[in-house]
Tab-separated table of C-alpha atoms in Angstrom:
chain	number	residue	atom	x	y	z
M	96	UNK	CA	18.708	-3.121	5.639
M	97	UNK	CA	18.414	-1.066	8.657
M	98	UNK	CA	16.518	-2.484	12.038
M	99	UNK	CA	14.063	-0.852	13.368
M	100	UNK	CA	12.119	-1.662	16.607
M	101	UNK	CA	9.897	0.468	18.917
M	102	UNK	CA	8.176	-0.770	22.310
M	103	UNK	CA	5.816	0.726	24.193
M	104	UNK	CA	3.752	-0.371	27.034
M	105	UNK	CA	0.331	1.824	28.124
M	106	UNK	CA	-2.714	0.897	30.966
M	107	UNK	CA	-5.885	1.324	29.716
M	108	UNK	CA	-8.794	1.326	32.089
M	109	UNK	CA	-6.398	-1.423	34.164
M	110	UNK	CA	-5.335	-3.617	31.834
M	111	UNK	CA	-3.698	-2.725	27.995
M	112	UNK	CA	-0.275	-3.314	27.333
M	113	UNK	CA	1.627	-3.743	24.068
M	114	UNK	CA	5.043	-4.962	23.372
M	115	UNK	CA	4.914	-4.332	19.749
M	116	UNK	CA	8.321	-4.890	17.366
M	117	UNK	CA	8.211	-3.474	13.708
M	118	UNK	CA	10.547	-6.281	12.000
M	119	UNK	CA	12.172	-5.735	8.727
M	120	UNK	CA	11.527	-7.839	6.009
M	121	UNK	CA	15.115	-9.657	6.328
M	122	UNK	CA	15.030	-10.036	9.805
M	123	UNK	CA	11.017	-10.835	10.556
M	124	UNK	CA	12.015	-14.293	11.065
M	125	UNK	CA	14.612	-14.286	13.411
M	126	UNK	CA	12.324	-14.764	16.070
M	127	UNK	CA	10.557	-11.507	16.602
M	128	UNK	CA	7.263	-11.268	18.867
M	129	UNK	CA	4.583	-10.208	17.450
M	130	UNK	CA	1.527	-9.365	19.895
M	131	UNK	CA	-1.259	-11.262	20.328
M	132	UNK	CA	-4.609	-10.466	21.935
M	133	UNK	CA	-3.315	-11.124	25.589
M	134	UNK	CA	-0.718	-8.711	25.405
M	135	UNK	CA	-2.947	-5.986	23.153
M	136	UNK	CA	-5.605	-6.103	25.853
M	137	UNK	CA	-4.241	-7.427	28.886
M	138	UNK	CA	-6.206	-10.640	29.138
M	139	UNK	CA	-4.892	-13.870	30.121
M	140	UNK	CA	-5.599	-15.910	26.801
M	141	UNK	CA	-3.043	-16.573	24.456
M	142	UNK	CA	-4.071	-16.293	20.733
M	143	UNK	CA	-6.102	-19.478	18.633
M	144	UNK	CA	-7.218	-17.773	15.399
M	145	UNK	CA	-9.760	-15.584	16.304
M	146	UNK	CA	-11.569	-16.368	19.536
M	147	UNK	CA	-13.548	-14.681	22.443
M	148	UNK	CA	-13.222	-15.014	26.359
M	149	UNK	CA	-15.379	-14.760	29.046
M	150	UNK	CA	-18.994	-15.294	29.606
M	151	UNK	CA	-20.633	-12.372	27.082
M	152	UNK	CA	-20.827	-12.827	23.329
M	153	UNK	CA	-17.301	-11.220	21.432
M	154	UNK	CA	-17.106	-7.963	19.956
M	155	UNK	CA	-18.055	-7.879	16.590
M	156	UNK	CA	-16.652	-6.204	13.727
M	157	UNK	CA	-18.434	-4.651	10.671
M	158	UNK	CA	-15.362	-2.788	8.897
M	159	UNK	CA	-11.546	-2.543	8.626
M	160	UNK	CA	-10.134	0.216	6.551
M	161	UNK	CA	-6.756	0.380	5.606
M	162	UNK	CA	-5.373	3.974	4.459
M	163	UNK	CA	-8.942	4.958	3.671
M	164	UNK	CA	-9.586	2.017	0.983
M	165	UNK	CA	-6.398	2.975	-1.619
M	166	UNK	CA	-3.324	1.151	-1.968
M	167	UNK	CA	-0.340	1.546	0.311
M	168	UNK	CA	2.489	2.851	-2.489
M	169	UNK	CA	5.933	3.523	-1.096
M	170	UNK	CA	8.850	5.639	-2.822
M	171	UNK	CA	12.610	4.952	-2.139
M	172	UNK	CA	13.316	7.025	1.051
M	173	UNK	CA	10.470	8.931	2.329
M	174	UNK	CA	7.778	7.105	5.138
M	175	UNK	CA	4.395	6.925	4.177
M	176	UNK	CA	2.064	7.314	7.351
M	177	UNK	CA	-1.188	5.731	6.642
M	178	UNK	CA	-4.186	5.888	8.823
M	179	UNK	CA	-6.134	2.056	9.284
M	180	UNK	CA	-9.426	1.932	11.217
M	181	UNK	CA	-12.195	-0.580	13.071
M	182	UNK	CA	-15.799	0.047	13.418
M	183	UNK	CA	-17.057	-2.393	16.116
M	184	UNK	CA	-19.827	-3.389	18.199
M	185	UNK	CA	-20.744	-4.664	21.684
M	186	UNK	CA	-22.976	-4.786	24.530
M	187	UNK	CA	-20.940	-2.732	26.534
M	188	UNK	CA	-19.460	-0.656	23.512
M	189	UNK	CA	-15.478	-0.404	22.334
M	190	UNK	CA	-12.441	0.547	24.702
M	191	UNK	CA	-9.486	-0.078	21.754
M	192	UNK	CA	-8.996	-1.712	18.964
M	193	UNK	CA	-5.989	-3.319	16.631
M	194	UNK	CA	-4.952	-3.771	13.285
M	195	UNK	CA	-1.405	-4.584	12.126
M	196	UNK	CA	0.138	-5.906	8.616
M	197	UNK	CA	1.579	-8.900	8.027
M	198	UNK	CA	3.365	-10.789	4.822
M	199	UNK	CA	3.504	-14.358	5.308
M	200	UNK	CA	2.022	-17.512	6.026
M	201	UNK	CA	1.592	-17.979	9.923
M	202	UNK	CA	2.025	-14.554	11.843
M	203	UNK	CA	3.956	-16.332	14.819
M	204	UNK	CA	6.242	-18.551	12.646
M	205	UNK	CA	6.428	-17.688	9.392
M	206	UNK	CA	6.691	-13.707	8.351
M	207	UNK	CA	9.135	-12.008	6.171
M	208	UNK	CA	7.137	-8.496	6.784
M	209	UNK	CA	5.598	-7.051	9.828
M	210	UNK	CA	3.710	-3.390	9.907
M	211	UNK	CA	2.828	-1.888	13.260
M	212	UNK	CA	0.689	0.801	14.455
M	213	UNK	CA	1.903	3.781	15.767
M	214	UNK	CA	-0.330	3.668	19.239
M	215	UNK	CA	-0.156	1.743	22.248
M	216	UNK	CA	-4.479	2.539	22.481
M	217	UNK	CA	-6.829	3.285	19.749
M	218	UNK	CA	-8.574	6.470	19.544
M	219	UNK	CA	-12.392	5.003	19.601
M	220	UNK	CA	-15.383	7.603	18.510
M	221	UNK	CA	-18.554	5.873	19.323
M	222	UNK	CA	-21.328	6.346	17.060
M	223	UNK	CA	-23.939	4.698	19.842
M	224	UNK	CA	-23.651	3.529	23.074
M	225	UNK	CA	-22.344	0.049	21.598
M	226	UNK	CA	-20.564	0.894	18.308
M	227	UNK	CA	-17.455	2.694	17.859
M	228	UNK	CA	-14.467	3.450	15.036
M	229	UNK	CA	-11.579	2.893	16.242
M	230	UNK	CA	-8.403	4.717	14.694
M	231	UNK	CA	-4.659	4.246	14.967
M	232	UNK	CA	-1.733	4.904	12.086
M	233	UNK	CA	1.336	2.801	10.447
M	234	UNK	CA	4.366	4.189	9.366
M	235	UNK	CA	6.249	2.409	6.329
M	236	UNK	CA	9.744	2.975	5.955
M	237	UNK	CA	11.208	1.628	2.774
M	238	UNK	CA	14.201	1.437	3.777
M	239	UNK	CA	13.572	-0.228	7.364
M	240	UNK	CA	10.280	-2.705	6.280
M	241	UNK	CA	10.072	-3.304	3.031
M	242	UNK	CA	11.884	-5.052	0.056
M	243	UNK	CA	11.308	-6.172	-3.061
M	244	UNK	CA	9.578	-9.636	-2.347
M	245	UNK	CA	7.249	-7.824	-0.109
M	246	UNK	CA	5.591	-5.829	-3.178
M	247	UNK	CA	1.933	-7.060	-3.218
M	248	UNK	CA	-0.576	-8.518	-1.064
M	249	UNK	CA	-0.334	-8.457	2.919
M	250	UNK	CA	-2.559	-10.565	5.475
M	251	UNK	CA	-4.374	-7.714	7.940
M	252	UNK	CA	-4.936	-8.812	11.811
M	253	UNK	CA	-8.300	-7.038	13.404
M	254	UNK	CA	-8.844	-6.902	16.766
M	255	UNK	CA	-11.400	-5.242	19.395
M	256	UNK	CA	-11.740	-4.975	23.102
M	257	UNK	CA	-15.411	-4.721	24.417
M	258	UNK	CA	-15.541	-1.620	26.601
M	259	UNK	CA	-16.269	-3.557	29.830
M	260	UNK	CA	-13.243	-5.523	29.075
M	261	UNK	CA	-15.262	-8.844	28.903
M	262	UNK	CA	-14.621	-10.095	25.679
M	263	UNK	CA	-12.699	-9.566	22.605
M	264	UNK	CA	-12.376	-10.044	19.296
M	265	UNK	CA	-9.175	-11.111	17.389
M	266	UNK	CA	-8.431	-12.615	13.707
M	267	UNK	CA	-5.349	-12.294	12.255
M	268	UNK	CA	-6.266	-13.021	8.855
M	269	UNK	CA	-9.144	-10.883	9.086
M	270	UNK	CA	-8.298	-9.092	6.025
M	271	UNK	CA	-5.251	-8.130	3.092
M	272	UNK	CA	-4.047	-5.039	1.645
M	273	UNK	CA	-1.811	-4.117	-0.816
M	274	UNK	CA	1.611	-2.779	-0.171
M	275	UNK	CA	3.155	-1.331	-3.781
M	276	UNK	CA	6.287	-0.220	-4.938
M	277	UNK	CA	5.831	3.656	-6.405
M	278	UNK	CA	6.054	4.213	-10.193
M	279	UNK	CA	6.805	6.579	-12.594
M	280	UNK	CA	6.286	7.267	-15.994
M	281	UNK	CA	7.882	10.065	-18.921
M	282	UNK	CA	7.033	11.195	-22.381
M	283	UNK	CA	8.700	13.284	-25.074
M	284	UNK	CA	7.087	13.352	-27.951
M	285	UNK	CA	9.351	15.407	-30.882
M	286	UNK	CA	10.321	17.039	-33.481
M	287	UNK	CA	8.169	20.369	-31.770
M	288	UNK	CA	6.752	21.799	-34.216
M	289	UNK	CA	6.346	19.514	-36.796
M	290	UNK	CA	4.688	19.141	-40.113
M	291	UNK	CA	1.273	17.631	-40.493
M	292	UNK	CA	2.308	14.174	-42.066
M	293	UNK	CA	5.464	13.771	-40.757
M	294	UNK	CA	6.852	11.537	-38.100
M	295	UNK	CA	6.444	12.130	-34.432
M	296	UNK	CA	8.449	10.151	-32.088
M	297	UNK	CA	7.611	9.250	-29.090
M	298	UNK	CA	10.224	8.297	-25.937
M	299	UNK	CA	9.863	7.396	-22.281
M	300	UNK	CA	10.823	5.647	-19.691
M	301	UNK	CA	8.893	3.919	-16.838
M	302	UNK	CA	10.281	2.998	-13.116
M	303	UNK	CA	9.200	2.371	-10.316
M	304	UNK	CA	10.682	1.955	-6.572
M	305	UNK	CA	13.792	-0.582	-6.104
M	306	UNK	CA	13.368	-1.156	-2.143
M	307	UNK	CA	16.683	-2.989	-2.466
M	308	UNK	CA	18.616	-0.583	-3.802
M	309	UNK	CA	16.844	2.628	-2.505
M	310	UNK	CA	16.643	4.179	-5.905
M	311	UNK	CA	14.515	3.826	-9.123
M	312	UNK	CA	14.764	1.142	-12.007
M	313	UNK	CA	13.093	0.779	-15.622
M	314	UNK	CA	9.958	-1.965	-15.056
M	315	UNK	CA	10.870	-3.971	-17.536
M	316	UNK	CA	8.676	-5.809	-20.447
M	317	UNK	CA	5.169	-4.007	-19.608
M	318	UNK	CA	2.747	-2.944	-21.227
M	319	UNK	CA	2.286	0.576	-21.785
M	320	UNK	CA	-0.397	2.725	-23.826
M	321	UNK	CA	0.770	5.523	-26.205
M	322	UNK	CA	-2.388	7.933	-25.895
M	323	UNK	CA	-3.227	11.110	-27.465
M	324	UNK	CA	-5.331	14.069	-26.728
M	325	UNK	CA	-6.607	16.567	-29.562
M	326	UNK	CA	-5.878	20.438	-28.330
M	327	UNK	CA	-9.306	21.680	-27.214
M	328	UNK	CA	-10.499	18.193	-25.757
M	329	UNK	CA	-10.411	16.954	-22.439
M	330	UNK	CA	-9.795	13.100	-23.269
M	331	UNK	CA	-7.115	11.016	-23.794
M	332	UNK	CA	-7.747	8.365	-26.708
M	333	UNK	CA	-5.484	4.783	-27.134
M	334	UNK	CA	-3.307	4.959	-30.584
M	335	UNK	CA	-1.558	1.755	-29.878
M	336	UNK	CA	0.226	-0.510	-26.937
M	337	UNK	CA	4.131	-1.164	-27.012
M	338	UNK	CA	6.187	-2.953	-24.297
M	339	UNK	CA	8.905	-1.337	-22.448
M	340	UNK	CA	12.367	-2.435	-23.199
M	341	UNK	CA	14.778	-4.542	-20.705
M	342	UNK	CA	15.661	-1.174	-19.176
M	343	UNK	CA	12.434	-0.003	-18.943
M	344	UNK	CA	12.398	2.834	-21.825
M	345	UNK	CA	9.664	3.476	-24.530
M	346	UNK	CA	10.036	4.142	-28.331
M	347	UNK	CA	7.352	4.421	-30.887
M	348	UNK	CA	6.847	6.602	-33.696
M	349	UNK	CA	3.222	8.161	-34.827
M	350	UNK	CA	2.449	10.079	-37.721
M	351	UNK	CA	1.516	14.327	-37.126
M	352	UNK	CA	-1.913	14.869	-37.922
M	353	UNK	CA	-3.667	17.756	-35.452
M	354	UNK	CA	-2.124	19.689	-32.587
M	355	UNK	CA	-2.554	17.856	-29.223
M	356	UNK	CA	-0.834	16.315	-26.471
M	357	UNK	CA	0.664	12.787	-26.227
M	358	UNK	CA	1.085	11.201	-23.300
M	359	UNK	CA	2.410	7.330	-21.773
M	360	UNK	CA	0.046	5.288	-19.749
M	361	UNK	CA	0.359	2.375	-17.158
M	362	UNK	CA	-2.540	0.270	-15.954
M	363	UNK	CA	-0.570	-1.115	-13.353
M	364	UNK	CA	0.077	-4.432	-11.170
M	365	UNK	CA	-0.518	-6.672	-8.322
M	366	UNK	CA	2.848	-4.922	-7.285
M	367	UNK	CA	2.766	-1.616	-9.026
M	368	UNK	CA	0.534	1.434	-9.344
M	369	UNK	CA	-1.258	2.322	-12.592
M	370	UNK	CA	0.001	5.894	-13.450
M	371	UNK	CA	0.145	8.292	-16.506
M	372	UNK	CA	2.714	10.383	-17.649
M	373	UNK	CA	1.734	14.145	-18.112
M	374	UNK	CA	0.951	15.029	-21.745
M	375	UNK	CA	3.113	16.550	-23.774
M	376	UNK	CA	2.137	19.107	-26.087
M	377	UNK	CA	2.576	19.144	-29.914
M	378	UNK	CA	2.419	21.756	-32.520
M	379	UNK	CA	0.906	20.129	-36.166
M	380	UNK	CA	1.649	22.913	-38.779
């Protein structure tokens, strides 16, 4: 497990700063800050939930999106970049926003997993003189952030800074989003040709993303769909269900009956991507 930690520190019409540490997963808590709404906006309130300050009403928010709605799936070496966003509302319009990932059960205390944007400011597009979406992006590096135990759900902090720099709005449980370990899936489906009536066997394997290890491993005891397209048609029909094996590798056996393409699919987990392995082809003489 390799550390990773950036800090930045920005003014913002007189007052934003961020000290902001991305904390692997092993070393989240060892005592690493995370930032509250204080630093994130430069006013002098420490965090309590969510809160406002001041003597206006807080910023409110109507939306969060995290990596435009989908799933945040992460290979073995390669960063994912992700783009997260706040629409939010106020007298006095938006100056920035926040949103950061957590995994956990108190975001001061008690993380294993901490995601953090890319910005020291938000890039805010108002849509009307007191509503704006607010944009910043998150980098995931496998092998820096993430482990195995960190596959599934993640808590998501939301934040907004009214644009007179009255009030804010902060929550960090405003939200979740899943984090998910990439998968893959195979098929070979043989003898090619082969006789109408005979046996066709079937073989795969499916894996998916070890962020331990850095490489791939069978996802063991699933189950997995053996489907079948006819040549000439564009959808894929069930023929039966089987369970991958403690290695992760599928075996079934079908019998020949039209030309068409065979293929493996996976509906997924909490942890894993659904995904289907491309069909292959089959010639029934």
């Amino acid at each position: 497990m390799h550390m990773r930690a950036t800090m930045a520190a920005a003014t913002v019409s007189g007052a934003l700063a961020l000290a902001a540490f991305a904390v692997p997963a092993a070393q989240a808590d060892q005592g690493a800050a995370r930032p509250d709404a204080a630093s994130r906006f430069g006013i002098q309130s420490s965090k309590a939930g969510f809160r406002a300050t001041g003597a206006t009403a807080a910023p409110t928010i109507s939306k969060v999106t995290i990596n435009g709605g989908k799933d945040i799936v992460v290979g073995t070496t390669s960063s994912k970049t992700v783009t997260v966003s706040v629409t939010a509302s106020h007298p006095s319009g938006i100056s920035d926003a926040f949103v950061d990932l957590w995994h956990g059960t108190d975001p001061d205390n008690d993380f294993d997993g901490y995601l953090v944007p890319n910005e020291d400011e938000a890039t805010c597009t108002a849509s009307s003189a007191t509503t704006s979406t607010c944009e910043l992006t998150i980098t995931v590096d496998p092998q820096a952030d993430l482990v195995n135990s960190l596959a599934g759900s993640w808590h998501v902090t939301a934040g907004a800074l009214a644009g007179d720099g009255s009030d804010y709005y902060w929550n960090d449980f405003y939200g979740t989003a899943r984090v998910q370990r990439l998968s893959k899936l195979t098929v070979n489906a043989s003898p090619e040709p082969v006789k109408k009536g005979r046996t066709i066997t079937v073989t795969g394997a499916l894996t998916r993303a070890n962020w331990d290890t850095s490489a791939y491993a069978g996802y063991t005891n699933q189950s997995v769909k053996l489907q079948f397209r006819k040549a000439g048609s564009s959808t894929y029909s069930t023929v039966k269900t089987i369970t991958s094996s403690s290695t992760g590798s599928l075996k079934t056996t079908v019998t020949a009956s039209t030309d068409g393409y065979w293929r493996y699919a996976f509906a997924g987990t909490s942890t894993t991507p659904a995904v289907n392995a491309t069909g292959d082809f089959v010639d029934v003489q």
